[in-house]
Coordinates of C-alpha atoms in Angstrom, one line a residue:
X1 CA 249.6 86.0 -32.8
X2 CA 248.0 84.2 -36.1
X3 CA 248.4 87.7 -37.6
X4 CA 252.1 87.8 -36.9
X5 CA 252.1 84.2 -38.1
X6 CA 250.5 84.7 -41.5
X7 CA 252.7 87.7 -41.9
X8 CA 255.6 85.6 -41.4
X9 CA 254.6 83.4 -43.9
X10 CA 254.4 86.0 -46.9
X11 CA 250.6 86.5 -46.8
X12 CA 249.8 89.9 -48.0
X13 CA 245.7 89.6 -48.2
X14 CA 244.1 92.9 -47.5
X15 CA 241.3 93.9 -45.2
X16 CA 241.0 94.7 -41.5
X17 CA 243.9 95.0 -39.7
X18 CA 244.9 92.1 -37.9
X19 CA 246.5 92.2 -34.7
X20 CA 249.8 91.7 -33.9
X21 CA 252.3 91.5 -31.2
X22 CA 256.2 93.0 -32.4
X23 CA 259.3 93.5 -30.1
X24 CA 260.3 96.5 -30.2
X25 CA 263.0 99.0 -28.5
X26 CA 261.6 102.0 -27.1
X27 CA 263.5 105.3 -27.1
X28 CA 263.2 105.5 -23.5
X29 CA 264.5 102.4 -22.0
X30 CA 267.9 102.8 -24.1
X31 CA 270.0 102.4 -21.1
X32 CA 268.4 99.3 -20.7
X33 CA 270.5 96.2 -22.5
X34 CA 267.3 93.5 -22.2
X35 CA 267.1 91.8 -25.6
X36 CA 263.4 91.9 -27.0
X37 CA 261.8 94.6 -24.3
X38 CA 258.2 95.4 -25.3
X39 CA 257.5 98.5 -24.4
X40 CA 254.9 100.3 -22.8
X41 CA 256.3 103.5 -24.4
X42 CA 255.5 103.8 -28.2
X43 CA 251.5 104.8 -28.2
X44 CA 251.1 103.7 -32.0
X45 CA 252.1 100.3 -30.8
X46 CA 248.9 100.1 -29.0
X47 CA 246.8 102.1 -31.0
X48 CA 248.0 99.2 -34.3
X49 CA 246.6 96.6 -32.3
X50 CA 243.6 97.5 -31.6
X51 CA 242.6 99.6 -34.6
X52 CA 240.4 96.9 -35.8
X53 CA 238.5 93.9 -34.8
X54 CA 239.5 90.9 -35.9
X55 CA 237.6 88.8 -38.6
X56 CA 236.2 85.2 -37.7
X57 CA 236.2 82.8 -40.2
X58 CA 238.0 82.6 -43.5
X59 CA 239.0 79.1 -42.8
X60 CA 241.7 80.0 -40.3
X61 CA 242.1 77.7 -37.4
X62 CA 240.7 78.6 -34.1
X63 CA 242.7 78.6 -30.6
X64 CA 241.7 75.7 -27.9
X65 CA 240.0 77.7 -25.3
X66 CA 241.7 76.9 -22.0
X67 CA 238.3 76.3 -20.6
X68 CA 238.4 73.4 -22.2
X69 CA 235.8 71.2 -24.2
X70 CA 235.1 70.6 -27.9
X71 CA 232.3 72.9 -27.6
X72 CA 234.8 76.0 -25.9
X73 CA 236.5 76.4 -29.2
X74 CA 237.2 80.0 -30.0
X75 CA 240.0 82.2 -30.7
X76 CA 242.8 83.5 -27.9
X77 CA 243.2 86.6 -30.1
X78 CA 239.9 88.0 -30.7
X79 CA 236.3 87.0 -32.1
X80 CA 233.9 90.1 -33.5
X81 CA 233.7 92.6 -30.9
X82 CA 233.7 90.8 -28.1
X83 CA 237.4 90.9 -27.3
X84 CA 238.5 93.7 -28.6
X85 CA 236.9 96.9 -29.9
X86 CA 239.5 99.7 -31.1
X87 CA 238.2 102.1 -28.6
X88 CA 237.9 100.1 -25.2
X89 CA 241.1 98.4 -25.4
X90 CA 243.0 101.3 -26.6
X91 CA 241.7 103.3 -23.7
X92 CA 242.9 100.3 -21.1
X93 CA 246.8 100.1 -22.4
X94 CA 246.9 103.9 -23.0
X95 CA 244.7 105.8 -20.3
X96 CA 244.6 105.2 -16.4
X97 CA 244.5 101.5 -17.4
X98 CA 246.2 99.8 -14.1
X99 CA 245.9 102.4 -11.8
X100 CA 243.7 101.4 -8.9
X101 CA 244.2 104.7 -7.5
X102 CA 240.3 106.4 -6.6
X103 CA 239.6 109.5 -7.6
X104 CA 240.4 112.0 -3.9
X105 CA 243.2 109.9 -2.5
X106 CA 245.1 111.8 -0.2
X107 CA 249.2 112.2 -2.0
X108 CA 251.8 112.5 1.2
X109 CA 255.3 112.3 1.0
X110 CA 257.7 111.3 3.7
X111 CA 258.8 112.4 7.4
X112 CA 261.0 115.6 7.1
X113 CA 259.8 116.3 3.6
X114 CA 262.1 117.7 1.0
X115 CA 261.4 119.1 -2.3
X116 CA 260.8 115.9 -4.0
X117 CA 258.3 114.4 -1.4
X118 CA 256.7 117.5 -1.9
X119 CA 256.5 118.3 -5.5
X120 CA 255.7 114.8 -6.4
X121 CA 253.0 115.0 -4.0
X122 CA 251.2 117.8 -5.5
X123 CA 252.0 116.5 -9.0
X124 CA 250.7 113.1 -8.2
X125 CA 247.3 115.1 -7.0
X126 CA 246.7 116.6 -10.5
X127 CA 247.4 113.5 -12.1
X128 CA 245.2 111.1 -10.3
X129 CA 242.4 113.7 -9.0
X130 CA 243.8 113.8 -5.3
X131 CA 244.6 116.2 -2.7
X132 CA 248.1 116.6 -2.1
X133 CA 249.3 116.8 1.6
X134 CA 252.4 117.5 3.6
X135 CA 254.1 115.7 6.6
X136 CA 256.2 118.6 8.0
X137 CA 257.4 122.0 8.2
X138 CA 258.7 122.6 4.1
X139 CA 262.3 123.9 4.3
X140 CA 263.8 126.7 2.3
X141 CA 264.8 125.4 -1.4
X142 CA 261.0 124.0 -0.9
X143 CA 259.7 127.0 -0.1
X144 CA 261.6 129.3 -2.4
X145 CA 260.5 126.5 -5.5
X146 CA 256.5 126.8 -4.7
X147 CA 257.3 130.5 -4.4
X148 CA 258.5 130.7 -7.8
X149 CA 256.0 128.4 -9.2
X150 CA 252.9 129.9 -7.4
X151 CA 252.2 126.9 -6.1
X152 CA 249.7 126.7 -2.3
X153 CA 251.7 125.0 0.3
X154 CA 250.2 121.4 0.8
X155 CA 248.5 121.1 4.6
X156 CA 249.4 118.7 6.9
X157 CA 248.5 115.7 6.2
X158 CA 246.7 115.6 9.7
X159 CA 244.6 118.4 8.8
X160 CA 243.7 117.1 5.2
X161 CA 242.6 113.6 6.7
X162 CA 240.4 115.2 9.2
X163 CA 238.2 117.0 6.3
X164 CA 238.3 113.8 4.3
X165 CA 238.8 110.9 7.2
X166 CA 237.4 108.3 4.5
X167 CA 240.0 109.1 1.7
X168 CA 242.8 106.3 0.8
X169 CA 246.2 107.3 0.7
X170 CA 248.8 107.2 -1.5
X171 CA 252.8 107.4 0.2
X172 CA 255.2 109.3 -2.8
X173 CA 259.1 109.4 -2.4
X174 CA 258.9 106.6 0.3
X175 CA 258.2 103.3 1.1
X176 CA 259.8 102.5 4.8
X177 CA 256.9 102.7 7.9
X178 CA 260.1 104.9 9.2
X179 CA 259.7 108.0 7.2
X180 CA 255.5 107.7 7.1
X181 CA 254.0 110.5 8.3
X182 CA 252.2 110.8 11.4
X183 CA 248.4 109.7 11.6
X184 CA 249.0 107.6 8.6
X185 CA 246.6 104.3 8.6
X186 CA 248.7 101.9 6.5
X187 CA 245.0 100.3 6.0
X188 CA 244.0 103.2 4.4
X189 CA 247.4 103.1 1.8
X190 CA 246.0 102.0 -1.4
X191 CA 249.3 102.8 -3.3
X192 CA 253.2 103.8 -3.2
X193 CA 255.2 105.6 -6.0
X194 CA 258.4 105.6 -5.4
X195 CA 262.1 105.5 -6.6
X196 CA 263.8 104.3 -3.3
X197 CA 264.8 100.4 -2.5
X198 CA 262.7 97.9 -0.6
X199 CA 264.7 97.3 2.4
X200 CA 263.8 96.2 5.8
X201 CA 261.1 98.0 7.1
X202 CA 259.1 98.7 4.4
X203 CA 255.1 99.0 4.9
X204 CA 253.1 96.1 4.9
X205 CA 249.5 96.6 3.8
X206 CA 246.5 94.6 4.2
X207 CA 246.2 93.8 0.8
X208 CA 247.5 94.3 -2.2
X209 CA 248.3 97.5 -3.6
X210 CA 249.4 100.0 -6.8
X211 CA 252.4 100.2 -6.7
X212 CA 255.2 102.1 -9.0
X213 CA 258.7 101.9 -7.9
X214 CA 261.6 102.3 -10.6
X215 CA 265.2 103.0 -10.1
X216 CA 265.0 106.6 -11.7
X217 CA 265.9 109.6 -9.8
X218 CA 263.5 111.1 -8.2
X219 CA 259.6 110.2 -7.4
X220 CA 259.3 113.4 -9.8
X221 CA 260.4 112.0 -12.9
X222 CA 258.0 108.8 -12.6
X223 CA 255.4 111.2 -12.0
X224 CA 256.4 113.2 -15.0
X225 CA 256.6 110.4 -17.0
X226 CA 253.3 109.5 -15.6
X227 CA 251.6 112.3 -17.4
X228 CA 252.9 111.3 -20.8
X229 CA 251.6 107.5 -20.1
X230 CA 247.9 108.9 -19.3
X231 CA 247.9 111.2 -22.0
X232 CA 246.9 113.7 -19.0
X233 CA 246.9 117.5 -19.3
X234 CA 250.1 118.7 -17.5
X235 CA 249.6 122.5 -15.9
X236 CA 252.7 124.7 -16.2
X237 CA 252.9 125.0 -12.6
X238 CA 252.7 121.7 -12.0
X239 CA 255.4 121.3 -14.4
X240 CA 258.0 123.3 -13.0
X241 CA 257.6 121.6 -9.3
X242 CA 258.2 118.6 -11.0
X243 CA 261.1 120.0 -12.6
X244 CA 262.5 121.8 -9.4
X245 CA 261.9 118.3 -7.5
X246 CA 264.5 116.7 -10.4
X247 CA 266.6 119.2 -10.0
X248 CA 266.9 118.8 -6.0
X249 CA 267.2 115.5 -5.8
X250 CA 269.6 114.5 -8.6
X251 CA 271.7 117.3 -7.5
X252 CA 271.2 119.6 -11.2
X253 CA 271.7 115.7 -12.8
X254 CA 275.0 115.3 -10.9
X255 CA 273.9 112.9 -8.5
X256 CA 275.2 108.9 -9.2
X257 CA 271.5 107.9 -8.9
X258 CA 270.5 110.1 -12.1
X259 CA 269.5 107.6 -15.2
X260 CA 268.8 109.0 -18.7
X261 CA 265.0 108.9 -18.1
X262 CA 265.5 112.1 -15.5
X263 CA 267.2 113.8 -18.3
X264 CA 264.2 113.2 -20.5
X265 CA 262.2 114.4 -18.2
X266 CA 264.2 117.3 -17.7
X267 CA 263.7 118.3 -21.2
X268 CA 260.1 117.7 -21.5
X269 CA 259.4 119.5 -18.1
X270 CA 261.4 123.0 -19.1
X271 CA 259.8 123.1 -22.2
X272 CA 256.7 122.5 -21.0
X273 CA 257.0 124.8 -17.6
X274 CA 258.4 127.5 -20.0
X275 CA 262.3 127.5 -18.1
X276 CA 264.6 128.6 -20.8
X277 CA 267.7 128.3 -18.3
X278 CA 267.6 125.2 -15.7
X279 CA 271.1 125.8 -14.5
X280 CA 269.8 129.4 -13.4
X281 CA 266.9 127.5 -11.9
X282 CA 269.1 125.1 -10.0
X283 CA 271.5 127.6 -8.9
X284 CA 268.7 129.9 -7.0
X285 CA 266.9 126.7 -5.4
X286 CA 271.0 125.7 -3.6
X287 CA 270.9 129.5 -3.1
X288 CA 268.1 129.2 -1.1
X289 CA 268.8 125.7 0.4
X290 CA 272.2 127.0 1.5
X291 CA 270.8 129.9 3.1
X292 CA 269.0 128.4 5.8
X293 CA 271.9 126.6 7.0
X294 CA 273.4 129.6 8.3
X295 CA 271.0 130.4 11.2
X296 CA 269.9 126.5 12.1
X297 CA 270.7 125.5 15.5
X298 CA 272.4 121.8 15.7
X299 CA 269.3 120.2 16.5
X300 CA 268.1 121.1 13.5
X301 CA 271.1 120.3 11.5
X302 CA 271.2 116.5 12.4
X303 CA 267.1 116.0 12.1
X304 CA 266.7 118.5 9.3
X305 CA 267.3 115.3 6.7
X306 CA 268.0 112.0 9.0
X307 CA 266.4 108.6 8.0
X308 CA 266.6 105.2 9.6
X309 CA 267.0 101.8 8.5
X310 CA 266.7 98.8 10.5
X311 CA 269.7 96.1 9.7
X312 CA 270.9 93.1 11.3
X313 CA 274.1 92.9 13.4
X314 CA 276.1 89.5 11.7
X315 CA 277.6 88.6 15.2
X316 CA 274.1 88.6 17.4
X317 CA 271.8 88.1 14.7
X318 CA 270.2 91.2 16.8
X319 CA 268.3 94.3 14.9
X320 CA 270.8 97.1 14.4
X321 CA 269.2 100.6 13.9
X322 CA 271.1 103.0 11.7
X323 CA 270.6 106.7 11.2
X324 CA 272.0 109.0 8.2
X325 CA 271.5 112.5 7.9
X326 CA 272.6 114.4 5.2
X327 CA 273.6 118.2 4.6
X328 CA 273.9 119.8 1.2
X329 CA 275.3 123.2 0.9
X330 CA 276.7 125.0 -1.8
X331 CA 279.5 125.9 1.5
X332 CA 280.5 123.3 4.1
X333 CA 282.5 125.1 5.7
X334 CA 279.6 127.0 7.6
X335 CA 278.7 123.4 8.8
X336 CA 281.8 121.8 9.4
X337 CA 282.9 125.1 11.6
X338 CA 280.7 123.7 14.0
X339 CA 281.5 119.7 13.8
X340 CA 281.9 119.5 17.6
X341 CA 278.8 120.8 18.5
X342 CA 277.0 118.4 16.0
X343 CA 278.8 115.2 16.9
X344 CA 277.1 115.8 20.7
X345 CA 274.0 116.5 19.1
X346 CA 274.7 113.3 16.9
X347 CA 275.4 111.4 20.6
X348 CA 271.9 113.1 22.0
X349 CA 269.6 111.5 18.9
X350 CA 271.3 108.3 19.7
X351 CA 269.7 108.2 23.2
X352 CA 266.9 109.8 22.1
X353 CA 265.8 108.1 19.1
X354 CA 267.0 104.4 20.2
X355 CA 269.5 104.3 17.4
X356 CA 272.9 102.7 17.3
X357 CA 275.2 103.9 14.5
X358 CA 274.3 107.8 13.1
X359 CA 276.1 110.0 10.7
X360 CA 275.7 113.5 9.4
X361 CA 277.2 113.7 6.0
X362 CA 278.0 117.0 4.5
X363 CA 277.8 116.8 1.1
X364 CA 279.1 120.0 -1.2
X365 CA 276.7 119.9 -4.0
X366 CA 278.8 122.4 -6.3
X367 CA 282.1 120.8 -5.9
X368 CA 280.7 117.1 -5.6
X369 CA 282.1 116.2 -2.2
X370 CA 281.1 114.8 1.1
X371 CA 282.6 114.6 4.5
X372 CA 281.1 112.0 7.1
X373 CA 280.5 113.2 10.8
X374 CA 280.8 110.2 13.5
X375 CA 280.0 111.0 16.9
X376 CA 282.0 108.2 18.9
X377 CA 284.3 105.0 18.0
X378 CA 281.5 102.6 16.4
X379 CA 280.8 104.6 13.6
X380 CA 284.5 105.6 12.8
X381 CA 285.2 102.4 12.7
X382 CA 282.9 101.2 10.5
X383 CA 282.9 104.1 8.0
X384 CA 286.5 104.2 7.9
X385 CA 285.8 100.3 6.4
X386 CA 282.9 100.9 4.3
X387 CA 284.3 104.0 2.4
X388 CA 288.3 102.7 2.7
X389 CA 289.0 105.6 4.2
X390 CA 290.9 106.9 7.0
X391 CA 290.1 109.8 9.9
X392 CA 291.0 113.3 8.4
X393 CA 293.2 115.0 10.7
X394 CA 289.9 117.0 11.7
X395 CA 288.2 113.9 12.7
X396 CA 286.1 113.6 9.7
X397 CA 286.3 110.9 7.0
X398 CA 286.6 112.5 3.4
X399 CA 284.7 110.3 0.7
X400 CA 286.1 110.6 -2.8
X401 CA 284.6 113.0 -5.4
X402 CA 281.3 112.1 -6.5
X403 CA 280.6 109.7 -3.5
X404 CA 277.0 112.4 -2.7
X405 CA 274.0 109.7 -2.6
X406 CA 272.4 108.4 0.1
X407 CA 270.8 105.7 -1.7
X408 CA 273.5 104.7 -3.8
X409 CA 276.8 105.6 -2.1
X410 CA 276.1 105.6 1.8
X411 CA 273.6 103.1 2.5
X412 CA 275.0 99.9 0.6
X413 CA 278.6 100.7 1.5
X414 CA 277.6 100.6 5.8
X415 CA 275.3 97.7 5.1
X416 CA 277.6 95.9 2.9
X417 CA 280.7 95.7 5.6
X418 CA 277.8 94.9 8.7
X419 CA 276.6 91.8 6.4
X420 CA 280.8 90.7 6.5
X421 CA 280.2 90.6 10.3
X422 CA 280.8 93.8 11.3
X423 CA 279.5 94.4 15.1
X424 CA 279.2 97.3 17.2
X425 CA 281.8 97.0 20.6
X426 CA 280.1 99.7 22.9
X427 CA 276.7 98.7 23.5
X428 CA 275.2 99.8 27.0
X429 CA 272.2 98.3 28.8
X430 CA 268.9 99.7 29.3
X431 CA 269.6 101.0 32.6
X432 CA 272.4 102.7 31.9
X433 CA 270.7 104.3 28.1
X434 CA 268.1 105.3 30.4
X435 CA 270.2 107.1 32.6
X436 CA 271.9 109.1 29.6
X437 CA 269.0 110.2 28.2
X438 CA 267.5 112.0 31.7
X439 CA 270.7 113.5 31.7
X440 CA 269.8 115.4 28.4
X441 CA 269.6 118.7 28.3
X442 CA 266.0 119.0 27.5
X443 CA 265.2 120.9 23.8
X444 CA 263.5 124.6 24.5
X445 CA 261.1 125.5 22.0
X446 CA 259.4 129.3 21.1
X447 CA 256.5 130.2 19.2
X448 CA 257.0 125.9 18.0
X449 CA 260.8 126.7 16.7
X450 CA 263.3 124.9 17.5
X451 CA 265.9 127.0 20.0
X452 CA 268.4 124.1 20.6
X453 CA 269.0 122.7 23.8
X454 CA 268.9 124.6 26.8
X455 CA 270.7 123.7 30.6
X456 CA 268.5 122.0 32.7
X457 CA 268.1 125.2 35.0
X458 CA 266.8 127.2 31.7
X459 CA 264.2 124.3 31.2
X460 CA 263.4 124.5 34.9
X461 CA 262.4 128.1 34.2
X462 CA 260.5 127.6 31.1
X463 CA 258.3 124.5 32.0
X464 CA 255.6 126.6 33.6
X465 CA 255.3 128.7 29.9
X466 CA 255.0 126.1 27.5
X467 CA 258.2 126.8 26.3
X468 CA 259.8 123.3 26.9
X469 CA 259.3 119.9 24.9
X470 CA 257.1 116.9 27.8
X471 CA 260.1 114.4 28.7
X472 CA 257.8 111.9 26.9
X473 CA 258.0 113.9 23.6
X474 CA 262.0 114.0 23.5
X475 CA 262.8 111.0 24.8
X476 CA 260.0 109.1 22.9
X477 CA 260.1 106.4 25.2
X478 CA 256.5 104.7 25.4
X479 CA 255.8 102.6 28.0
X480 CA 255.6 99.6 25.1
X481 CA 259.4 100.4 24.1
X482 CA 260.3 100.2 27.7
X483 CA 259.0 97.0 27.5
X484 CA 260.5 96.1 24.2
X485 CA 263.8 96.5 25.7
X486 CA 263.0 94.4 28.4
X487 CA 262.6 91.1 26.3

């Protein structure tokens, strides 16, 4: 700017404040190597350049307007008050100044929630004045962290929209129409904060929206850091759910995907939620994840944390639909003592879902290691490939230490050996798909729990209760996807 420019060239005159632009290196983004970064970070930045208004006149040369015209003549950087006043601009580049985000949007995390889609949820509710909302049944590490916290259980997001059917929403954690939760109008989604990639499948929107996505962690920490931007009050509880949803899904900062800004936030969210120990904190929430584990039925194993991507096979240029579901337990052994019975269930959500390559992965989240689950010769095959890896002698494949993310180990290893022209061998027809899946055993339900699959004769006998899932339901098969595999 001219102030910059006159400071340059040794002028030392007094008087207002002139504004002016510097590069500068914020604390934060030191794990960044971009020469010249100007950060959003340092506050006093701001609050320098636009402490005063900016005298006219003194004989200094005035800017060409890019209006054009002899008579548009006027400064780029400011003229009286017009431009800028200390207090309005200040308030832009420090307060809510982007965010599009109306006070009561509804804040809903993704399909089979977990503690971050959760967490960030709520926090994301306090932060913009929202309502916070929940896509599914919470599991236990969820439940035991809200416990702690004394923290309301969101509602489902069904039940939220129906008391307030002309609120916007705001998708947290997620970005893929995949993992949206049911009854979500994607005309209604007037923003997405997020730390996962944009892959294929990711929403499309009628217009443009606010969006925050950034390659931290968890959606917790951008939420966290969120508070600090805005200057907004943080409650303790508020803080700790943030902290708990760090915790969970950067594995106590273990996890590969964990940058230096989640242990920031770490720091600021103890101290401000009052935890004196976080490794105590993190220990009881595994406790409690691991816990539930031990009575879950193989159903529930393989959907309790499954999400889907749609790829490409390199040989037919055809969609390829892939499915990864992840366990974490502080014991594997209670999960891999049952390996058999979860590679059939792995075969059923095949049929089921429409899906052609799914693995569970059980990921030790104390000892850092994970063991991949294939149900038939596709997916051995091209995990044994992506990871460089061979079949464990009990038909697992064992990743190396530290190999526990999802997002950063999984995913782009499978799609990085399918874009080399990798290409699935057993592929059946829609007849005969169709034929697999009515020989399902069907899945019996009580009191809306999950039992597991039951024989056909005990579905038989529990049709006439209610107790049994509508063939429609499991099979998801609408009569538009029947078409769809028609074409």
């Amino acid at each position: 700017g001219a102030g910059g420019a006159r400071a340059e060239n040794g002028g030392d005159e007094k008087g207002p404040t002139s504004i002016r632009m510097q590069e500068v290196k914020s604390e934060l983004s030191k794990d960044v190597h971009l020469p010249g970064r100007r950060s959003s970070e340092i506050h006093d930045l701001f609050d320098n350049l636009c402490s005063a208004s900016r005298a006219v006149g003194g004989g200094e040369k005035k800017r060409r307007s890019i209006f054009g015209g002899k008579s548009a003549r006027r400064s780029f950087i400011a003229e009286g008050d017009v431009l800028y006043s200390s207090s309005k601009l200040t308030s832009k580049l420090t307060g809510p100044w982007s965010v599009v985000i109306p006070k009561g949007t509804i804040f809903i995390g993704h399909k089979i929630p977990d503690t971050d889609a959760i967490c960030s949820a709520i926090a994301a509710a306090e932060l913009f004045d929202g309502h916070p909302a929940k896509a599914g049944k919470l599991n236990t590490e969820t439940e035991y962290v809200l416990k702690r916290f004394a923290v309301r259980e969101p509602d489902l997001f069904t039940d939220v929209a129906k008391k307030r059917d002309d609120s916007s929403v705001c998708l947290v954690d997620h970005n893929q129409t995949s993992q949206v939760s049911d009854g979500v109008d994607l005309k209604k989604v007037i923003g997405v904060i997020d730390h996962h990639a944009f892959q294929s499948g990711t929403i499309c929107t009628p217009f443009p929206i606010y969006t925050d996505i950034r390659p931290w962690g968890s959606a917790c920490t951008i939420l966290a850091h969120g508070f600090i931007q805005h200057r907004h009050p943080l409650s303790k509880s508020s803080a700790g759910l943030m902290l708990a949803g760090i915790i969970s899904d950067t594995l106590s900062l273990c996890s590969p995907t964990t940058t230096e800004f989640d242990h920031l936030m770490v720091t600021f969210l103890s101290y401000a939620a009052g935890i004196k120990d976080v490794d105590e904190l993190a220990k009881e929430m595994f406790k409690a994840k691991s816990k539930q584990l031990e009575s879950m039925n193989a159903y529930s194993l393989v959907r309790g944390d499954i999400k889907k991507f749609v790829t490409e096979d390199a040989a037919s240029k055809a969609s390829l639909k892939l499915a990864i579901g992840v366990v974490e337990c502080t014991n594997p052994v209670v999960v891999m003592n049952r390996k058999g019975e979860l590679e059939e269930e792995l075969r059923a959500f095949k049929l089921e879902e429409d899906v052609d390559i799914a693995y569970l992965i059980v990921v030790d989240i104390v000892a850092l290691y994970s063991e991949v689950i294939c149900p038939e010769h596709d997916e051995i095959d091209l995990a044994c490939q992506a990871f460089q890896a061979k079949l464990s002698d009990n038909g697992t494949i064992k990743l190396e230490k530290g190999r526990v993310s999802r997002k950063l180990d999984f995913m782009p290893n499978l799609v990085k050996i399918l874009e080399k022209g990798w290409h699935k061998k057993a592929v059946d027809d829609h007849m005969t798909k169709r034929a697999k899946r009515q020989s399902l055993a069907q899945v019996v339900y009580e009191n809306g729990q999950v039992l597991g699959r039951g024989s056909i004769q005990d579905a038989g006998e529990q049709e006439s209760t209610g107790g049994v899932v509508d063939e429609s339901q499991i099979l998801r098969l609408s009569s538009d996807e029947e078409d769809e595999h028609h074409l």
